[in-house]
């Protein structure tokens, strides 16, 4: 699948309660940016493959607990602040 412009989302374990799509899609609309914000539920066993697949077409992701630290291994880059406080 080709990278689609302006696709964003939230990745986490249980997301049915999340208001993120409503909030972020409204923001996209109000600033006049064509795009979409989706929820991507995934279990820990499939986290790596899910992220590697999403990276093919999603422009950016927010990450919920419990995966905030786990995703660091799959990022293209890690800021100095994250390196200092969490890892690497």
mmCIF file of C-alpha atoms in Angstrom:
data_model
loop_
_atom_site.group_PDB
_atom_site.id
_atom_site.type_symbol
_atom_site.label_atom_id
_atom_site.label_comp_id
_atom_site.label_asym_id
_atom_site.label_seq_id
_atom_site.Cartn_x
_atom_site.Cartn_y
_atom_site.Cartn_z
ATOM 1 C CA UNK A 1 0.000 0.000 0.000
ATOM 2 C CA UNK A 2 1.340 3.444 -0.877
ATOM 3 C CA UNK A 3 1.815 5.957 1.889
ATOM 4 C CA UNK A 4 -1.412 7.950 2.209
ATOM 5 C CA UNK A 5 -1.001 11.594 3.031
ATOM 6 C CA UNK A 6 -2.121 12.715 6.484
ATOM 7 C CA UNK A 7 -3.176 9.441 8.099
ATOM 8 C CA UNK A 8 -2.591 9.461 11.846
ATOM 9 C CA UNK A 9 -3.732 7.339 14.730
ATOM 10 C CA UNK A 10 -3.537 5.959 18.210
ATOM 11 C CA UNK A 11 -1.987 2.577 18.876
ATOM 12 C CA UNK A 12 -2.746 0.716 22.071
ATOM 13 C CA UNK A 13 -4.258 -2.312 23.692
ATOM 14 C CA UNK A 14 -7.896 -1.429 24.441
ATOM 15 C CA UNK A 15 -9.092 1.734 22.739
ATOM 16 C CA UNK A 16 -12.876 1.510 22.429
ATOM 17 C CA UNK A 17 -13.293 4.236 25.091
ATOM 18 C CA UNK A 18 -11.011 6.699 23.272
ATOM 19 C CA UNK A 19 -12.279 10.075 22.080
ATOM 20 C CA UNK A 20 -9.076 10.613 20.078
ATOM 21 C CA UNK A 21 -10.577 10.036 16.607
ATOM 22 C CA UNK A 22 -13.383 12.504 17.268
ATOM 23 C CA UNK A 23 -10.999 15.132 18.639
ATOM 24 C CA UNK A 24 -8.247 14.759 16.047
ATOM 25 C CA UNK A 25 -10.559 14.443 13.050
ATOM 26 C CA UNK A 26 -12.293 17.633 14.172
ATOM 27 C CA UNK A 27 -8.930 19.395 14.444
ATOM 28 C CA UNK A 28 -7.953 18.230 10.952
ATOM 29 C CA UNK A 29 -11.259 19.543 9.615
ATOM 30 C CA UNK A 30 -10.983 22.906 11.383
ATOM 31 C CA UNK A 31 -7.447 23.573 10.163
ATOM 32 C CA UNK A 32 -8.422 22.522 6.639
ATOM 33 C CA UNK A 33 -6.095 19.535 6.431
ATOM 34 C CA UNK A 34 -7.322 16.536 4.459
ATOM 35 C CA UNK A 35 -6.662 13.446 6.506
ATOM 36 C CA UNK A 36 -7.921 10.988 9.044
ATOM 37 C CA UNK A 37 -7.162 9.791 12.558
ATOM 38 C CA UNK A 38 -7.865 6.159 13.436
ATOM 39 C CA UNK A 39 -7.599 3.725 16.317
ATOM 40 C CA UNK A 40 -5.226 0.768 15.960
ATOM 41 C CA UNK A 41 -5.764 -1.854 18.658
ATOM 42 C CA UNK A 42 -3.006 -4.424 18.944
ATOM 43 C CA UNK A 43 -1.897 -7.030 21.443
ATOM 44 C CA UNK A 44 1.713 -7.178 22.642
ATOM 45 C CA UNK A 45 2.541 -10.295 20.601
ATOM 46 C CA UNK A 46 1.721 -8.459 17.366
ATOM 47 C CA UNK A 47 3.113 -5.038 18.281
ATOM 48 C CA UNK A 48 6.246 -5.212 16.126
ATOM 49 C CA UNK A 49 4.505 -6.441 12.977
ATOM 50 C CA UNK A 50 1.632 -3.968 13.443
ATOM 51 C CA UNK A 51 3.970 -0.997 13.803
ATOM 52 C CA UNK A 52 6.118 -2.045 10.855
ATOM 53 C CA UNK A 53 2.973 -2.348 8.740
ATOM 54 C CA UNK A 54 1.528 0.979 9.938
ATOM 55 C CA UNK A 55 4.809 2.748 9.155
ATOM 56 C CA UNK A 56 4.143 2.011 5.477
ATOM 57 C CA UNK A 57 1.133 4.329 5.333
ATOM 58 C CA UNK A 58 0.567 6.195 8.601
ATOM 59 C CA UNK A 59 2.232 9.566 8.979
ATOM 60 C CA UNK A 60 2.220 9.602 12.784
ATOM 61 C CA UNK A 61 0.996 7.712 15.826
ATOM 62 C CA UNK A 62 0.202 8.465 19.428
ATOM 63 C CA UNK A 63 0.973 5.559 21.751
ATOM 64 C CA UNK A 64 -0.884 4.591 24.913
ATOM 65 C CA UNK A 65 0.267 2.719 27.957
ATOM 66 C CA UNK A 66 1.317 -0.106 28.040
ATOM 67 C CA UNK A 67 3.313 0.351 24.815
ATOM 68 C CA UNK A 68 5.022 3.733 25.277
ATOM 69 C CA UNK A 69 8.420 2.204 26.045
ATOM 70 C CA UNK A 70 7.992 -0.915 23.881
ATOM 71 C CA UNK A 71 7.663 1.086 20.659
ATOM 72 C CA UNK A 72 11.052 2.773 21.067
ATOM 73 C CA UNK A 73 12.738 -0.146 19.266
ATOM 74 C CA UNK A 74 10.614 0.541 16.178
ATOM 75 C CA UNK A 75 11.059 4.324 15.903
ATOM 76 C CA UNK A 76 13.034 5.922 13.096
ATOM 77 C CA UNK A 77 14.701 8.246 15.574
ATOM 78 C CA UNK A 78 14.703 8.922 19.296
ATOM 79 C CA UNK A 79 15.126 12.399 20.775
ATOM 80 C CA UNK A 80 17.926 13.164 23.235
ATOM 81 C CA UNK A 81 15.296 13.758 25.917
ATOM 82 C CA UNK A 82 13.891 10.245 25.489
ATOM 83 C CA UNK A 83 17.375 8.727 25.427
ATOM 84 C CA UNK A 84 18.232 10.538 28.653
ATOM 85 C CA UNK A 85 15.025 9.566 30.477
ATOM 86 C CA UNK A 86 13.936 6.206 29.096
ATOM 87 C CA UNK A 87 16.383 4.222 27.106
ATOM 88 C CA UNK A 88 19.275 3.808 24.759
#
